[in-house]
Coordinates of C-alpha atoms and ligand atoms in Angstrom, one line a residue:
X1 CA 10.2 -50.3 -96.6
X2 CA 10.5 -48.3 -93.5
X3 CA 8.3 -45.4 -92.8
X4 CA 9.9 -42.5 -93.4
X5 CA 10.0 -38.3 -93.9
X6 CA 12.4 -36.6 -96.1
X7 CA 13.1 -32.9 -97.3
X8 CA 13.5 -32.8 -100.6
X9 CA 12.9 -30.1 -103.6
X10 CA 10.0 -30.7 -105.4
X11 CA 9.9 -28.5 -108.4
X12 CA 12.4 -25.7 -107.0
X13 CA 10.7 -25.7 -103.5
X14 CA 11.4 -27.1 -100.4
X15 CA 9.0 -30.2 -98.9
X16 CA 8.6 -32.9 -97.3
X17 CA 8.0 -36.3 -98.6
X18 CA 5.8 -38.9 -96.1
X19 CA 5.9 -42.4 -96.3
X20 CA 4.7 -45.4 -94.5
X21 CA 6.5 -48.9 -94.4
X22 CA 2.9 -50.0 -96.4
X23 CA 3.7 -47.4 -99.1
X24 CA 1.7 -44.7 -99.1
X25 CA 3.2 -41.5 -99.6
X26 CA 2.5 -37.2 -100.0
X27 CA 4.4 -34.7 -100.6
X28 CA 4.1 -31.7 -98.5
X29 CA 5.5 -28.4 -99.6
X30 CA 6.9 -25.5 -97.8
X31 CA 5.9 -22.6 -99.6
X32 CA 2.0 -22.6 -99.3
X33 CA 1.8 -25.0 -96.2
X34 CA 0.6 -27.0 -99.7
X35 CA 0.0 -31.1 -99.9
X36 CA 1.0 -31.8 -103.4
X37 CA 0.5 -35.5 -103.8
X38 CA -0.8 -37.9 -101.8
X39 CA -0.5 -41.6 -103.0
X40 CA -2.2 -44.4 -100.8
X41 CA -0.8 -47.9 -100.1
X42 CA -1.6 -49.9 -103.3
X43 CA -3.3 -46.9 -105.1
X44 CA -2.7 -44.1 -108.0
X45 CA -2.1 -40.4 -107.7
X46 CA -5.0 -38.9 -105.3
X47 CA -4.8 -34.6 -105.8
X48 CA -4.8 -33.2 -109.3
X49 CA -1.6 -31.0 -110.0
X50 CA -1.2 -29.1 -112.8
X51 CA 1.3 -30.1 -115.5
X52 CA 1.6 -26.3 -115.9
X53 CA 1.6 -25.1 -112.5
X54 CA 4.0 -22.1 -111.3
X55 CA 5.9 -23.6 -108.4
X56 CA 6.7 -20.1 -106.1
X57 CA 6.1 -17.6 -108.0
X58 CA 1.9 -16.9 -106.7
X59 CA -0.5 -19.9 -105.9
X60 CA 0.4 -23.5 -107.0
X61 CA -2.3 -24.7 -109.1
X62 CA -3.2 -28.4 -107.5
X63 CA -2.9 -30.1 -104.1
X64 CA -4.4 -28.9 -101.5
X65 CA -3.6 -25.1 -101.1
X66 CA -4.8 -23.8 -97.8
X67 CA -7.3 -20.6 -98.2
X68 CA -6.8 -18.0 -95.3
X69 CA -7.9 -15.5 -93.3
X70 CA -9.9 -14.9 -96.5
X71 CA -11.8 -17.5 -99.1
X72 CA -11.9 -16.4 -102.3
X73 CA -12.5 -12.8 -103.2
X74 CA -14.4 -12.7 -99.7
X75 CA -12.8 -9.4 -98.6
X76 CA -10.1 -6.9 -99.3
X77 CA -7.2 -9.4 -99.0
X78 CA -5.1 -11.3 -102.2
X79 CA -7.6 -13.8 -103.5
X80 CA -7.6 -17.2 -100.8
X81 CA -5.9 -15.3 -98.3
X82 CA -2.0 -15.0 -97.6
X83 CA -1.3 -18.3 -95.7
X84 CA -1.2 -20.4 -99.8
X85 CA 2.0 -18.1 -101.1
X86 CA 3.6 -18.2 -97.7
X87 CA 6.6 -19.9 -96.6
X88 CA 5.8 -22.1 -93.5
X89 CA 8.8 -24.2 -91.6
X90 CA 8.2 -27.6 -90.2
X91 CA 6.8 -27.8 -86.4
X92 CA 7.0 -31.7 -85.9
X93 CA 7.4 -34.9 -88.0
X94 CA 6.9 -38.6 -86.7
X95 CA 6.5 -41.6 -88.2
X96 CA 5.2 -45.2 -86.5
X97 CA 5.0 -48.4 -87.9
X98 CA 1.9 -47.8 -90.1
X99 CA 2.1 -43.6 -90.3
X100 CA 3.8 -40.1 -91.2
X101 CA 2.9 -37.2 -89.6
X102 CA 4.0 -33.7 -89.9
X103 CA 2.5 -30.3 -89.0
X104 CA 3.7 -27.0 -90.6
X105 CA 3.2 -23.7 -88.8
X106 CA 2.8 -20.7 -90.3
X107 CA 2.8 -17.0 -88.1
X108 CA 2.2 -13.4 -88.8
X109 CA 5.2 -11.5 -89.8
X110 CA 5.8 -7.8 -91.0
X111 CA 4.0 -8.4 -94.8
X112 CA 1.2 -10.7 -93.2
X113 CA 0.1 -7.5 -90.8
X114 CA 0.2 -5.0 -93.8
X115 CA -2.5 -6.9 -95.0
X116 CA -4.0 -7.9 -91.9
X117 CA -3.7 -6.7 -88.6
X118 CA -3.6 -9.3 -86.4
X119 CA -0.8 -11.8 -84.8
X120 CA -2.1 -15.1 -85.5
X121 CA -0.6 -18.9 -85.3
X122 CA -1.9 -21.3 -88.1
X123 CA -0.4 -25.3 -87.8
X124 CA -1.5 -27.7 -90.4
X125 CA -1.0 -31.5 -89.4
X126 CA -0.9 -33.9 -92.7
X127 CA -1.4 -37.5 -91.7
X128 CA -1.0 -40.6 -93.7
X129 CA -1.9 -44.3 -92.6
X130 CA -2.4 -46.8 -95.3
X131 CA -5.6 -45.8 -97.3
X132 CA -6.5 -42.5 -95.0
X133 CA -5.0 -39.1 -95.4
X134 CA -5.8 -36.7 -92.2
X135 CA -5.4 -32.7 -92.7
X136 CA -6.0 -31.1 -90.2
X137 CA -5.7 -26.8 -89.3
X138 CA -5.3 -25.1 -86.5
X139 CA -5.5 -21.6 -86.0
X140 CA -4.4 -19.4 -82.9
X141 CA -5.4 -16.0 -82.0
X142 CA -2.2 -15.1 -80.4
X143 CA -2.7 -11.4 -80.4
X144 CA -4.5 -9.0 -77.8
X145 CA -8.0 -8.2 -80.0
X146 CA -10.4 -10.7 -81.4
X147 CA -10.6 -11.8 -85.1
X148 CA -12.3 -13.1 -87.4
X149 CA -11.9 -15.7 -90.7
X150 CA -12.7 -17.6 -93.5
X151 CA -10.7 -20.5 -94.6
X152 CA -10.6 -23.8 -96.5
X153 CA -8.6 -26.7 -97.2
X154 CA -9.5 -26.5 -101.1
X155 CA -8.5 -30.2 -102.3
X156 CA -8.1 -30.9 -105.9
X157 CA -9.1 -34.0 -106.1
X158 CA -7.2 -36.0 -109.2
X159 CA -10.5 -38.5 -111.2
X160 CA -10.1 -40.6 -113.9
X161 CA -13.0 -38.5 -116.1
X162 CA -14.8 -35.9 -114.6
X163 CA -18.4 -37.0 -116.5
X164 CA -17.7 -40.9 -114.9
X165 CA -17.8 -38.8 -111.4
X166 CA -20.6 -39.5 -108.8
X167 CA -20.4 -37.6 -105.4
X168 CA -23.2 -38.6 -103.1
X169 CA -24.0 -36.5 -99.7
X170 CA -25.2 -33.3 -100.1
X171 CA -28.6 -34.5 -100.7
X172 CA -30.9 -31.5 -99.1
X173 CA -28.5 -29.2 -98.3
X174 CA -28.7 -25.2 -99.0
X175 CA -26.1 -24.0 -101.6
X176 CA -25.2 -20.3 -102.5
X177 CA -24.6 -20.7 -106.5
X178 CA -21.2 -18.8 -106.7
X179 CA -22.0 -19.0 -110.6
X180 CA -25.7 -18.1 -110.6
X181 CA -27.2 -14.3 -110.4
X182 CA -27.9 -13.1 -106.8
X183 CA -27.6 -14.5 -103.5
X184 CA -30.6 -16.7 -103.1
X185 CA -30.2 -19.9 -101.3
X186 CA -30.8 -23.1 -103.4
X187 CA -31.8 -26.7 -102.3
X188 CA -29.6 -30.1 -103.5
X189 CA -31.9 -31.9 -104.8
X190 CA -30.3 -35.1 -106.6
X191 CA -29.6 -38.2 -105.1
X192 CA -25.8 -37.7 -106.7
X193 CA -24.3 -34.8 -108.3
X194 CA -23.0 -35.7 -111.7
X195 CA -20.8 -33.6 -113.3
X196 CA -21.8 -32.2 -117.2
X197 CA -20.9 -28.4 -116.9
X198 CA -19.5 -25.6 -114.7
X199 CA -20.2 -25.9 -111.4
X200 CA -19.0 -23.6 -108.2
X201 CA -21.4 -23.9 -105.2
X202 CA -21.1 -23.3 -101.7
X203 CA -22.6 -25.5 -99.2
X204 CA -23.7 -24.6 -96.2
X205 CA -23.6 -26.6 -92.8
X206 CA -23.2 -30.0 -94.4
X207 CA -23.6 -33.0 -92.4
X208 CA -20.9 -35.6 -93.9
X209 CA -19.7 -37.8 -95.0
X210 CA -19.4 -37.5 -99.2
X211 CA -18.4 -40.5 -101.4
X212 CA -17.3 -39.8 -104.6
X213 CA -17.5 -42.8 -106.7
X214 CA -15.4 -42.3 -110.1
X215 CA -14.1 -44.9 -112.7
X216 CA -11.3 -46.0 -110.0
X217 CA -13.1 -47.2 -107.2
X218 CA -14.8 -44.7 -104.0
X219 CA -13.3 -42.1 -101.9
X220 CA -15.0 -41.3 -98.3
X221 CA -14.6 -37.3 -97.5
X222 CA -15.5 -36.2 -94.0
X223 CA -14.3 -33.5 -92.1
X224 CA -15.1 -31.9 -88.3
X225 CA -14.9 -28.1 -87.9
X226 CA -15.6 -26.9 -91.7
X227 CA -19.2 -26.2 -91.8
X228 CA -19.3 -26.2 -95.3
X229 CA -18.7 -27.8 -98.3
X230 CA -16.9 -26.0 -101.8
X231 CA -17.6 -27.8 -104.5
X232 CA -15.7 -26.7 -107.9
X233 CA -14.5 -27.1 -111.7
X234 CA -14.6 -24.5 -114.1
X235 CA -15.6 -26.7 -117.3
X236 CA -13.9 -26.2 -120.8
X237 CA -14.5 -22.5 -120.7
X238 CA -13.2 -21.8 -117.5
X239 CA -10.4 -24.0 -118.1
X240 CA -9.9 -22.1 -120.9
X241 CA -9.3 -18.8 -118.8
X242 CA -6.5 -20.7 -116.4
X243 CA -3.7 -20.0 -117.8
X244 CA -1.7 -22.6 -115.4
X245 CA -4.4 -25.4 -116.5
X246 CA -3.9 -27.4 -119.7
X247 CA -6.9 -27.3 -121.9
X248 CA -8.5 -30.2 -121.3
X249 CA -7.7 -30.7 -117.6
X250 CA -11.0 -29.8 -116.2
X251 CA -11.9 -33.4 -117.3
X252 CA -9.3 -34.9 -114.8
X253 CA -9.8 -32.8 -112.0
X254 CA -12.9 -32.5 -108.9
X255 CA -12.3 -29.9 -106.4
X256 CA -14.2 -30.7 -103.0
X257 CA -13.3 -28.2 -100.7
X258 CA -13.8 -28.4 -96.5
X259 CA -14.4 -24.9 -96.1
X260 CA -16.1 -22.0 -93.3
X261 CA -17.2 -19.4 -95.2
X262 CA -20.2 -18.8 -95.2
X263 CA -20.3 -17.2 -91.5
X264 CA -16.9 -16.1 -90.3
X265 CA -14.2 -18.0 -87.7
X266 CA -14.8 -15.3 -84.8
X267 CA -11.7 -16.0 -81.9
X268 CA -10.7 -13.9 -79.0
X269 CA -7.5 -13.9 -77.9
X270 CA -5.5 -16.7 -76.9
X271 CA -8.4 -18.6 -78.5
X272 CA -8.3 -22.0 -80.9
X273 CA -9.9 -23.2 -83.5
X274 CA -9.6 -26.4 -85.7
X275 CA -11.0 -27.9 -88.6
X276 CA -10.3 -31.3 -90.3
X277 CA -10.6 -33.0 -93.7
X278 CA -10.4 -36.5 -93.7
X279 CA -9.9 -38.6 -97.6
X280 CA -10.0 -42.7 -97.2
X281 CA -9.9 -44.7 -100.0
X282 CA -12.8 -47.5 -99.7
Ligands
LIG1 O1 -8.1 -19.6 -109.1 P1 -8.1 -19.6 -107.6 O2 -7.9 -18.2 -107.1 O3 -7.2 -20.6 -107.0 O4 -9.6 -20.1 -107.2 C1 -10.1 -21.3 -107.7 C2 -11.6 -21.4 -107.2 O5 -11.6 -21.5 -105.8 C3 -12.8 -21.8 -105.2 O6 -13.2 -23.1 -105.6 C4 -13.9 -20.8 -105.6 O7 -15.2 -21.3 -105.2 C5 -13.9 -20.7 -107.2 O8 -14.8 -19.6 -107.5 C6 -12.5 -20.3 -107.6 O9 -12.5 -20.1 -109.0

């Protein structure tokens, strides 16, 4: 099979589908700037997406929505920013013998500066090749005055069983519990993380790469640019609270999130910035 990009509708909205002559293919959508699937040559399903997700009608529960200017409830702005319920429009697309590439670019308009008064230029790149997937975000200061931001790529990651889940890595590294009381720092200190309850912490200045070892084989997570490391799943009472989750989904879902929010993105004008997550299959 050829390599090859398409637009197609995927659940109502408009994407693009990747794939390479080796058969690896993501679906990239539109609305959100959001990867939606990304199956590798020879493998299974890689990013969780919710059977019940709403597709463009507020966030799309799965994938890989991308958080910005804001993370979270970090500031005054719509949870994770504007840039995931956006409509972005398609900036390049290439394909070679072993690869799909295509960036989306997102820009301020009149509703972006309501919320937030600054002309900015975001691109984000999705790259498949074989086994690898490459995402990587660019963001512009293309205004007169400097800015500042917090941002992630916050990848669901699609396991077989959550409790089978091993992510190694983060050995020694200073989290800020996002479900704990107060703001004290806390030190990894297991050779793996296993996952057997809620779990929502914020790493700070991680030095990768992560494996994540589940029932299915091993998944290598690196990233340049995104100091830190989100790692999140809300657990059966959590789940319980999502209403665009099915009940027992927490269990087939990991999200590992290359993030930079724990000091914010500072860029003057005419400035760049870019940060990169990279998944490979090993
Ligand atoms: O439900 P959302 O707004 O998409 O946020 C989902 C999750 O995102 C991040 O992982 C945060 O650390 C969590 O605290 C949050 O619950």
């Amino acid at each position: 099979m050829a390599a090859g990009i398409e637009r197609i509708d995927f659940h109502g909205l408009p994407a693009l589908r990747l794939s390479t002559a080796a058969d690896a293919s993501a679906v990239l959508s539109l609305y959100g700037g959001q990867l939606l699937s990304w199956v590798p040559a020879r493998g299974r399903e890689r990013l969780y997406l919710s059977e019940r997700a709403r597709f463009g009608n507020g966030p799309v529960r799965g994938g890989v929505p991308v958080c910005f200017p804001q993370f979270a409830a970090q500031g005054t702005l719509p949870r994770h920013g504007f840039a995931r319920t956006s409509v972005w429009t398609v900036a390049e697309q290439r394909t070679g013998d072993d690869f799909a590439l295509a960036t989306l670019r997102l820009a301020d308009d009149p509703q972006s500066l309501a919320l937030w008064p600054h002309p900015f230029t975001l691109e984000l790149t999705v790259a498949i090749d074989g086994g690898r997937l490459d995402l990587e975000l660019e963001v512009i200061n293309s205004g007169h005055t400097p800015f500042a931001f917090t941002s992630a790529l916050h990848t669901y990651l699609r396991v077989a069983e959550l409790e089978e889940c091993r992510l190694q890595g983060l050995h020694g590294f200073e989290y800020r519990d996002a479900l704990g009381a107060g703001e004290g720092l806390r030190r990894d200190s297991g050779d793996v993380l296993l996952f057997d309850g809620p779990i929502d912490r914020h790493y700070r200045n991680v030095e990768r790469p992560l494996l994540l070892r589940d029932d299915g084989g091993a998944l290598g997570i690196d990233a340049e640019g995104f100091p830190d490391v989100v790692v999140w799943n809300p657990w059966e009472d959590g789940n319980a609270r999502i209403d665009d989750m099915a009940p027992r989904d927490f269990r087939r879902m990991l999200c590992i999130e290359a993030a930079a929010i724990h000091r914010r993105i500072a860029l003057d004008p005419s400035e760049t910035w870019h940060g990169r997550q990279t998944l490979v299959c090993l």
